[in-house]
Tab-separated table of C-alpha atoms and ligand atoms in Angstrom:
chain	number	residue	atom	x	y	z
K	1	MET	CA	84.397	107.925	90.235
K	2	ALA	CA	85.660	105.815	93.033
K	3	GLN	CA	83.726	102.845	91.987
K	4	TRP	CA	85.246	103.050	88.707
K	5	LYS	CA	89.020	103.493	90.180
K	6	ASP	CA	88.167	100.137	91.948
K	7	THR	CA	86.828	98.317	89.112
K	8	ALA	CA	89.719	99.532	86.958
K	9	ARG	CA	92.150	98.308	89.574
K	10	VAL	CA	90.346	94.665	89.702
K	11	LEU	CA	90.289	94.532	86.091
K	12	GLU	CA	94.443	95.488	86.116
K	13	PHE	CA	94.975	92.829	88.694
K	14	SER	CA	93.087	90.424	86.487
K	15	ALA	CA	95.378	91.171	83.772
K	16	PHE	CA	98.424	90.502	85.501
K	17	ALA	CA	97.378	87.354	86.623
K	18	ARG	CA	96.469	86.185	83.244
K	19	LYS	CA	99.579	87.429	81.498
K	20	GLY	CA	102.220	87.126	84.264
K	21	ILE	CA	104.270	90.196	85.448
K	22	GLU	CA	106.710	90.364	82.710
K	23	LYS	CA	104.172	90.862	79.890
K	24	VAL	CA	102.443	93.828	81.980
K	25	LYS	CA	104.699	97.007	81.664
K	26	VAL	CA	101.684	99.293	83.152
K	27	ARG	CA	102.994	98.813	86.739
K	28	GLY	CA	105.660	96.871	88.257
K	29	LEU	CA	105.555	95.350	91.676
K	30	GLY	CA	108.737	95.220	92.351
K	31	ASP	CA	108.931	98.007	94.970
K	32	HIS	CA	106.736	96.205	97.527
K	33	GLU	CA	108.635	94.987	100.528
K	34	LEU	CA	110.188	91.564	99.825
K	35	PRO	CA	110.243	88.967	102.591
K	36	SER	CA	113.023	88.426	104.739
K	37	HIS	CA	113.293	84.820	104.989
K	38	ASN	CA	114.858	83.989	108.378
K	39	SER	CA	114.411	80.296	108.713
K	40	SER	CA	117.124	79.970	111.055
K	41	THR	CA	115.461	81.966	113.705
K	42	PRO	CA	114.180	79.968	116.784
K	43	ASP	CA	111.046	82.153	117.148
K	44	GLN	CA	107.903	80.441	116.123
K	45	VAL	CA	104.471	81.823	116.382
K	46	PRO	CA	102.784	80.236	119.590
K	47	VAL	CA	100.334	77.348	118.808
K	48	ILE	CA	97.983	76.931	121.842
K	49	ASN	CA	95.865	74.076	122.632
K	50	LEU	CA	92.329	75.702	123.890
K	51	GLU	CA	91.727	72.478	126.240
K	52	ASP	CA	94.812	72.987	127.912
K	53	PRO	CA	93.986	73.726	131.703
K	54	ASN	CA	96.756	76.487	131.237
K	55	ALA	CA	95.391	77.988	128.019
K	56	MET	CA	94.437	81.664	129.795
K	57	LYS	CA	97.972	82.147	130.754
K	58	LEU	CA	99.357	80.787	127.458
K	59	VAL	CA	97.188	83.215	125.589
K	60	GLY	CA	97.777	86.204	127.457
K	61	HIS	CA	101.616	85.478	127.173
K	62	ALA	CA	101.233	85.292	123.468
K	63	CYS	CA	99.136	88.191	123.054
K	64	LYS	CA	101.939	90.225	125.016
K	65	THR	CA	104.918	89.037	123.371
K	66	TRP	CA	103.618	88.293	119.621
K	67	GLY	CA	100.118	89.546	119.061
K	68	VAL	CA	99.369	86.537	117.279
K	69	PHE	CA	99.032	82.879	117.774
K	70	GLN	CA	97.544	79.681	116.389
K	71	VAL	CA	94.753	78.025	118.181
K	72	THR	CA	93.689	74.242	118.118
K	73	ASN	CA	90.778	72.192	119.853
K	74	HIS	CA	89.105	75.410	119.259
K	75	GLY	CA	85.676	73.944	118.852
K	76	VAL	CA	84.957	74.870	115.388
K	77	PRO	CA	84.029	71.817	113.289
K	78	THR	CA	86.874	70.875	110.704
K	79	ASN	CA	84.098	70.311	107.966
K	80	LEU	CA	82.511	73.833	108.375
K	81	LEU	CA	86.115	74.990	107.664
K	82	GLN	CA	86.157	73.093	104.724
K	83	GLN	CA	82.764	74.060	103.488
K	84	MET	CA	84.012	77.966	103.808
K	85	GLU	CA	87.087	77.266	101.853
K	86	ALA	CA	85.060	75.679	99.274
K	87	ALA	CA	82.763	78.422	99.124
K	88	GLY	CA	85.588	80.656	98.800
K	89	ARG	CA	86.897	78.862	95.822
K	90	LYS	CA	83.573	78.805	94.193
K	91	LEU	CA	83.330	82.464	94.447
K	92	PHE	CA	86.696	83.414	93.384
K	93	ALA	CA	86.592	80.809	90.278
K	94	LEU	CA	83.642	82.957	88.940
K	95	PRO	CA	84.292	84.843	85.648
K	96	MET	CA	85.659	88.432	86.603
K	97	GLN	CA	82.369	90.211	84.914
K	98	GLN	CA	80.135	88.022	87.238
K	99	LYS	CA	82.141	88.896	90.394
K	100	LEU	CA	82.162	92.687	89.289
K	101	LYS	CA	78.074	92.295	89.393
K	102	ALA	CA	78.894	92.212	93.255
K	103	ALA	CA	81.245	95.073	93.380
K	104	ARG	CA	82.104	96.891	96.496
K	105	SER	CA	80.182	100.263	96.067
K	106	PRO	CA	82.376	103.553	96.548
K	107	ASN	CA	81.106	104.088	99.956
K	108	GLY	CA	79.914	100.614	100.716
K	109	VAL	CA	81.774	98.002	103.193
K	110	SER	CA	80.479	94.725	101.418
K	111	GLY	CA	81.358	93.171	98.018
K	112	TYR	CA	83.829	92.145	95.682
K	113	GLY	CA	86.944	94.244	95.173
K	114	VAL	CA	90.806	95.044	95.988
K	115	ALA	CA	92.066	95.281	99.462
K	116	ARG	CA	90.668	98.495	100.956
K	117	ILE	CA	94.299	99.566	101.837
K	118	SER	CA	95.165	99.319	98.129
K	119	ALA	CA	94.327	103.090	98.097
K	120	PHE	CA	97.666	103.788	100.288
K	121	PHE	CA	99.908	101.812	97.724
K	122	PRO	CA	100.987	102.967	94.196
K	123	LYS	CA	101.416	99.332	93.236
K	124	LEU	CA	98.817	96.645	92.751
K	125	MET	CA	98.733	93.696	95.235
K	126	TRP	CA	98.280	90.290	93.931
K	127	SER	CA	94.905	89.675	95.561
K	128	GLU	CA	91.359	89.764	95.208
K	129	GLY	CA	88.681	89.994	98.202
K	130	PHE	CA	85.227	89.536	99.293
K	131	THR	CA	84.209	91.406	102.171
K	132	ILE	CA	80.524	90.265	103.953
K	133	VAL	CA	79.161	92.547	106.785
K	134	GLY	CA	75.623	91.746	107.536
K	135	SER	CA	73.758	89.656	105.341
K	136	PRO	CA	75.435	88.058	102.569
K	137	TYR	CA	72.044	87.499	100.516
K	138	GLU	CA	72.237	90.769	98.624
K	139	HIS	CA	75.613	90.222	96.903
K	140	ALA	CA	75.221	86.240	96.605
K	141	ARG	CA	71.989	87.002	94.385
K	142	LYS	CA	74.113	88.900	92.351
K	143	LEU	CA	76.858	86.270	91.789
K	144	TRP	CA	74.313	83.222	91.495
K	145	PRO	CA	70.748	84.533	90.733
K	146	ASN	CA	69.249	80.973	90.972
K	147	ARG	CA	71.893	79.070	93.677
K	148	TYR	CA	72.810	81.367	96.355
K	149	SER	CA	71.246	79.609	99.356
K	150	ARG	CA	74.058	77.078	99.937
K	151	PHE	CA	76.658	79.952	99.874
K	152	CYS	CA	74.653	81.893	102.180
K	153	ASP	CA	73.875	78.966	104.811
K	154	VAL	CA	77.580	78.473	105.213
K	155	ILE	CA	78.419	81.992	105.953
K	156	GLU	CA	75.723	82.374	108.419
K	157	GLU	CA	76.766	79.021	110.079
K	158	TYR	CA	80.453	80.215	109.942
K	159	LYS	CA	79.641	83.308	111.447
K	160	GLU	CA	77.720	82.001	114.188
K	161	GLU	CA	80.733	79.449	115.255
K	162	MET	CA	83.290	82.453	114.955
K	163	ASN	CA	81.369	84.331	117.141
K	164	LYS	CA	81.487	81.734	120.097
K	165	LEU	CA	85.179	81.289	119.407
K	166	ALA	CA	85.624	85.167	119.638
K	167	GLN	CA	83.723	85.405	122.928
K	168	LYS	CA	85.735	82.436	124.305
K	169	LEU	CA	89.346	84.269	123.291
K	170	MET	CA	88.133	87.675	124.795
K	171	SER	CA	87.516	85.639	127.791
K	172	LEU	CA	90.710	84.070	128.028
K	173	MET	CA	92.529	87.245	126.677
K	174	LEU	CA	91.014	89.384	129.342
K	175	GLY	CA	91.220	86.971	131.898
K	176	SER	CA	94.797	87.009	131.633
K	177	LEU	CA	94.613	90.787	132.634
K	178	GLY	CA	92.770	90.142	135.452
K	179	VAL	CA	89.716	91.520	133.586
K	180	THR	CA	86.610	89.323	133.539
K	181	MET	CA	83.908	89.344	130.833
K	182	GLU	CA	81.490	91.338	133.059
K	183	ASP	CA	83.806	94.182	133.828
K	184	VAL	CA	83.165	94.731	130.160
K	185	LYS	CA	79.531	95.097	130.088
K	186	TRP	CA	79.123	95.514	126.303
K	187	ALA	CA	80.938	92.076	126.009
K	188	THR	CA	78.257	90.088	127.233
K	189	THR	CA	74.883	92.197	126.858
K	190	GLN	CA	75.328	93.398	122.935
K	191	ARG	CA	76.211	91.699	119.855
K	192	SER	CA	78.804	93.436	117.435
K	193	CYS	CA	78.775	93.329	113.823
K	194	PRO	CA	81.572	91.549	112.745
K	195	ALA	CA	82.754	91.454	109.001
K	196	LEU	CA	84.065	88.342	107.084
K	197	GLN	CA	86.803	88.777	104.589
K	198	LEU	CA	87.412	86.089	102.099
K	199	ASN	CA	90.875	86.701	100.316
K	200	SER	CA	92.123	85.166	97.202
K	201	TYR	CA	95.775	84.984	96.282
K	202	PRO	CA	96.223	83.384	92.875
K	203	ALA	CA	99.599	81.830	92.001
K	204	CYS	CA	101.882	84.108	90.974
K	205	PRO	CA	104.907	83.715	88.240
K	206	ASP	CA	107.405	85.790	89.763
K	207	PRO	CA	106.342	85.926	93.481
K	208	ASP	CA	109.472	87.846	94.940
K	209	ARG	CA	108.172	90.795	93.009
K	210	ALA	CA	104.642	90.855	94.214
K	211	MET	CA	102.765	91.332	97.613
K	212	GLY	CA	99.495	89.756	97.911
K	213	LEU	CA	98.663	91.612	100.987
K	214	ALA	CA	100.712	94.700	102.476
K	215	ALA	CA	101.679	94.933	105.835
K	216	HIS	CA	99.137	95.995	108.007
K	217	THR	CA	97.245	95.740	111.665
K	218	ASP	CA	93.707	94.807	111.811
K	219	SER	CA	91.445	97.482	113.274
K	220	THR	CA	89.561	94.972	115.333
K	221	LEU	CA	89.536	93.539	118.807
K	222	LEU	CA	90.730	90.273	117.368
K	223	THR	CA	90.694	88.315	113.862
K	224	ILE	CA	89.995	84.696	113.535
K	225	LEU	CA	91.596	83.769	110.454
K	226	HIS	CA	91.483	80.759	108.507
K	227	GLN	CA	94.381	79.583	105.856
K	228	ASN	CA	94.175	76.952	103.505
K	229	ASN	CA	97.265	74.617	103.225
K	230	THR	CA	99.488	77.266	101.314
K	231	SER	CA	101.796	79.350	103.404
K	232	GLY	CA	101.752	82.894	102.886
K	233	LEU	CA	101.053	84.627	105.990
K	234	GLN	CA	103.763	86.384	107.896
K	235	ALA	CA	103.537	88.353	111.106
K	236	HIS	CA	106.260	90.919	112.323
K	237	LYS	CA	108.026	90.555	115.704
K	238	GLU	CA	110.077	93.366	117.135
K	239	GLY	CA	113.593	92.238	117.318
K	240	THR	CA	113.146	89.427	115.260
K	241	GLY	CA	111.288	90.559	111.923
K	242	TRP	CA	109.086	88.437	109.779
K	243	VAL	CA	107.851	85.259	110.486
K	244	THR	CA	106.030	82.759	108.624
K	245	VAL	CA	102.596	81.626	110.130
K	246	PRO	CA	102.854	77.885	108.836
K	247	PRO	CA	99.290	76.634	107.808
K	248	ILE	CA	98.286	73.779	110.576
K	249	PRO	CA	95.610	71.726	109.346
K	250	GLY	CA	92.166	72.310	111.363
K	251	ALA	CA	94.031	75.277	113.627
K	252	LEU	CA	93.201	78.681	113.521
K	253	VAL	CA	95.459	82.099	113.449
K	254	ILE	CA	94.411	84.658	116.117
K	255	ASN	CA	95.442	88.372	115.518
K	256	VAL	CA	95.236	91.019	117.969
K	257	GLY	CA	93.691	93.953	116.601
K	258	ASP	CA	94.254	97.630	117.209
K	259	LEU	CA	90.956	97.775	119.283
K	260	LEU	CA	92.339	95.346	122.051
K	261	HIS	CA	95.605	97.107	121.823
K	262	ILE	CA	93.590	100.319	123.176
K	263	LEU	CA	91.588	98.487	125.257
K	264	SER	CA	94.493	96.668	126.985
K	265	ASN	CA	96.071	99.876	127.173
K	266	GLY	CA	99.031	98.733	125.083
K	267	LEU	CA	99.754	95.585	126.877
K	268	TYR	CA	98.731	93.549	123.851
K	269	PRO	CA	100.411	94.869	120.926
K	270	SER	CA	98.138	94.836	117.304
K	271	VAL	CA	100.021	92.624	115.220
K	272	LEU	CA	101.625	93.851	111.970
K	273	HIS	CA	101.240	91.194	109.244
K	274	ARG	CA	101.202	90.363	105.587
K	275	ALA	CA	100.706	87.924	102.743
K	276	MET	CA	103.124	86.591	100.376
K	277	VAL	CA	102.149	84.954	97.243
K	278	ASN	CA	102.775	81.832	95.989
K	279	ARG	CA	104.670	80.576	92.661
K	280	THR	CA	102.449	77.537	91.768
K	281	GLN	CA	99.703	77.548	94.366
K	282	HIS	CA	96.695	79.480	94.852
K	283	ARG	CA	96.137	80.390	98.177
K	284	LEU	CA	92.823	81.240	100.086
K	285	SER	CA	92.159	82.883	103.515
K	286	VAL	CA	88.969	83.963	105.410
K	287	ALA	CA	89.265	86.343	108.045
K	288	TYR	CA	86.642	86.833	110.821
K	289	LEU	CA	87.101	90.493	111.795
K	290	TYR	CA	85.733	90.903	115.319
K	291	GLY	CA	85.016	94.305	116.980
K	292	PRO	CA	82.745	95.775	119.716
K	293	PRO	CA	78.971	96.894	118.878
K	294	SER	CA	79.216	99.864	116.600
K	295	ASN	CA	78.120	102.487	119.348
K	296	VAL	CA	80.060	101.368	122.066
K	297	GLU	CA	83.170	103.596	123.083
K	298	ILE	CA	86.490	101.746	123.287
K	299	SER	CA	89.071	103.002	125.773
K	300	PRO	CA	91.668	101.710	128.116
K	301	LEU	CA	89.997	99.465	130.755
K	302	SER	CA	89.908	101.251	134.155
K	303	LYS	CA	91.399	98.223	135.787
K	304	LEU	CA	94.301	98.412	133.964
K	305	THR	CA	95.071	102.073	134.519
K	306	ASP	CA	96.345	104.107	137.629
K	307	GLN	CA	98.718	107.191	138.135
K	308	VAL	CA	101.687	105.117	137.110
K	309	HIS	CA	99.811	103.729	134.013
K	310	PRO	CA	97.775	106.473	132.791
K	311	PRO	CA	95.300	105.805	129.555
K	312	LEU	CA	97.431	105.672	126.657
K	313	TYR	CA	94.479	106.377	124.193
K	314	ARG	CA	91.587	108.173	124.156
K	315	ALA	CA	87.869	106.508	123.646
K	316	VAL	CA	86.948	105.569	120.255
K	317	THR	CA	84.173	103.671	118.648
K	318	TRP	CA	84.673	100.768	116.031
K	319	SER	CA	83.154	102.837	113.244
K	320	GLU	CA	84.949	105.995	114.175
K	321	TYR	CA	88.262	103.967	114.175
K	322	LEU	CA	87.615	102.253	110.669
K	323	GLY	CA	87.036	106.019	109.141
K	324	THR	CA	90.286	106.888	110.998
K	325	LYS	CA	92.171	103.749	109.452
K	326	ALA	CA	90.758	104.663	106.038
K	327	LYS	CA	92.311	108.001	106.535
K	328	HIS	CA	95.420	107.378	108.299
K	329	PHE	CA	96.128	103.721	107.530
K	330	ASN	CA	99.391	102.862	109.705
K	331	LYS	CA	99.331	106.311	111.768
K	332	ALA	CA	95.681	105.520	112.888
K	333	LEU	CA	96.643	104.068	116.178
K	334	SER	CA	99.085	106.912	117.026
K	335	SER	CA	96.510	109.325	116.112
K	336	VAL	CA	94.097	108.620	118.692
K	337	ARG	CA	96.906	108.034	121.198
K	338	LEU	CA	97.133	110.457	124.420
K	339	CYS	CA	100.558	110.329	125.919
K	340	GLY	CA	103.562	110.481	124.084
K	341	PRO	CA	106.381	107.379	125.001
K	342	LEU	CA	106.681	106.632	128.417
K	343	ASN	CA	110.108	106.384	129.814
K	344	GLY	CA	111.569	105.958	126.281
K	345	PHE	CA	109.331	103.242	125.438
K	346	ALA	CA	107.694	103.755	122.064
K	347	ASP	CA	104.215	102.715	120.974
K	348	THR	CA	104.916	99.229	119.861
K	349	ASN	CA	102.555	99.844	116.815
K	350	ASP	CA	104.351	102.823	115.581
K	351	HIS	CA	106.245	100.328	113.638
K	352	ASN	CA	108.800	102.891	113.021
K	353	GLY	CA	111.687	101.400	110.501
K	354	VAL	CA	109.473	98.609	109.580
K	355	ARG	CA	108.373	99.844	105.894
K	356	VAL	CA	104.541	98.751	105.305
K	357	GLY	CA	104.689	99.887	101.626
B	401	LIG	C1	85.602	95.530	109.524
B	401	LIG	C2	86.582	95.861	108.716
B	401	LIG	C3	88.038	95.543	108.939
B	401	LIG	C4	88.565	96.110	107.562
B	401	LIG	C5	87.661	96.996	107.203
B	401	LIG	C6	86.452	96.330	107.303
B	401	LIG	O1	85.457	97.427	106.886
B	401	LIG	C7	86.161	95.529	106.220
B	401	LIG	C8	87.216	94.713	105.743
B	401	LIG	C9	88.722	94.697	106.861
B	401	LIG	C10	89.830	94.516	105.858
B	401	LIG	C11	90.297	93.041	105.491
B	401	LIG	C12	91.824	93.193	105.097
B	401	LIG	C13	92.772	94.023	105.798
B	401	LIG	C14	92.148	95.308	105.951
B	401	LIG	C15	93.299	96.265	106.903
B	401	LIG	C16	91.311	95.773	104.572
B	401	LIG	O2	91.801	96.774	104.086
B	401	LIG	O3	90.014	95.441	104.902
B	401	LIG	C17	90.903	94.955	106.976
B	401	LIG	C18	90.188	96.190	107.440
B	401	LIG	C19	90.534	96.703	108.932
B	401	LIG	O4	90.961	95.707	109.736
B	401	LIG	O5	91.072	97.838	109.113
B	402	AKG	O1	95.573	86.099	104.020
B	402	AKG	C1	96.109	86.116	104.848
B	402	AKG	O2	96.822	85.339	105.554
B	402	AKG	C2	96.188	87.323	105.633
B	402	AKG	C3	94.541	88.341	105.582
B	402	AKG	C4	94.504	89.121	106.381
B	402	AKG	O3	95.531	89.615	106.968
B	402	AKG	C5	93.073	90.126	106.333
B	402	AKG	O4	92.125	89.824	105.801
B	402	AKG	O5	93.112	90.941	107.285
B	403	FE2	FE1	95.075	91.501	108.516
C-alpha cells in the first residue's frame, strides 16, 4: 500500500513535469511557501577557504551564526564532482518505468522516489530523488542490467572522498568548541553509514507556484551538498529570512544537521533549508548525509555542559532519531529536548513563525 502510494506520487509528479502545472488540475502547488526574494540584504552565506590558517575559527563562527556555509579548497577533486553530477543526470534521464524498477520499498531507505518528507505535505514537490545507503549495486543493476559498474564506481569513490571531508569538517567544527576528535571516541574509531541523496528538479513552467523540496533540517551531524550551476537552494537565518545559497563552481555547501545541534548542546543550530525550482533549467544536487555509527548514542558533549549550561537534549541514536523525524518531522528536535527555553531564549530550531509546509 505504502509502495503504491509512493509510486503513484512519482507518476503524478511525472505528469506534472510533462504537461505543466496549468493543465493538471488534480492538485495545485500554490500553497507551498513562496520565496521571499531579499536581494538587498547584505547577509550572505559564508564562503570558507579550508586552506585558510583561520579555517577553524571561521567554520565555528559560520556554524554558530548560520548553520550553513560553503567551502572551497576542500580536497575533493573537481573531476569527481563532475562525474557524480553526470551519473545523476544519466540516472534521472532514464524513462520513468525504468526508474520505477529501482523504486524505494515501503520500509526501505534506498531507491528511487519522492522526498521522504512528502508525506507531511498535501501538495506534490517538484522533484524526484534517489537515495543510496550502503552498496549501490542492487539498485543500479535494476536500472542498467548490463552497464551498472561505472555508476557504482563513481558512487563508491564519491562516498570515500566525502567521508574524508566529513572527518575534516567534524574536527574543525568540534575544534572550534574546544573539543578534540579524541574526546569523541566513536568519531575516530568507528565508521558511520552515511546516505547519498541525489535530487533532480526539472525545469518548471510556473516556478512561483511550485516547491522543489520543502523547508526542512537534515537529521545528520552534517551534510555536504554539491549543487550544479543552477541556483535553487535557500537557507533560513533568524532575523534575515530566506537567503539563496548561490552555486559557486567547485565549492560545496555544508549544512549543520540536527545531531550536531544536539552534540553541541544547541551552540550550532541546524539550518532550515529548502530548494526552489527554475523556469528553464534542470537543477541537480547530491547530498552526502553524514551521521554517527548507528549504535552510538549522541548527547550534548560533557565538555560543553555544566550547572549553568545543562544538557538540553536527551541521548539519541541516529536510527532512533530518523524514526522520530519520520513521525514528527519538524517537531523531532523539540521532542528530544529535555529543558524548556532558558532565560527566554527559544530553541533556535523550533522555527516558530517559519512555515515549513
Ligand atoms: C539518512 C537519511 C537522512 C534523510 C533520510 C535518510 O534516511 C535518507 C534520505 C535523507 C533525506 C534527504 C532529503 C531531505 C530529507 C529530510 C528527506 O526526506 O530524505 C533527508 C532525511 C533527513 O535528513 O531526515
Ligand atoms: O537540492 C538542494 O539544494 C537541497 C537538497 C537537500 O536539502 C537534501 O537533500 O537534504
Ligand atoms: Fe536537506
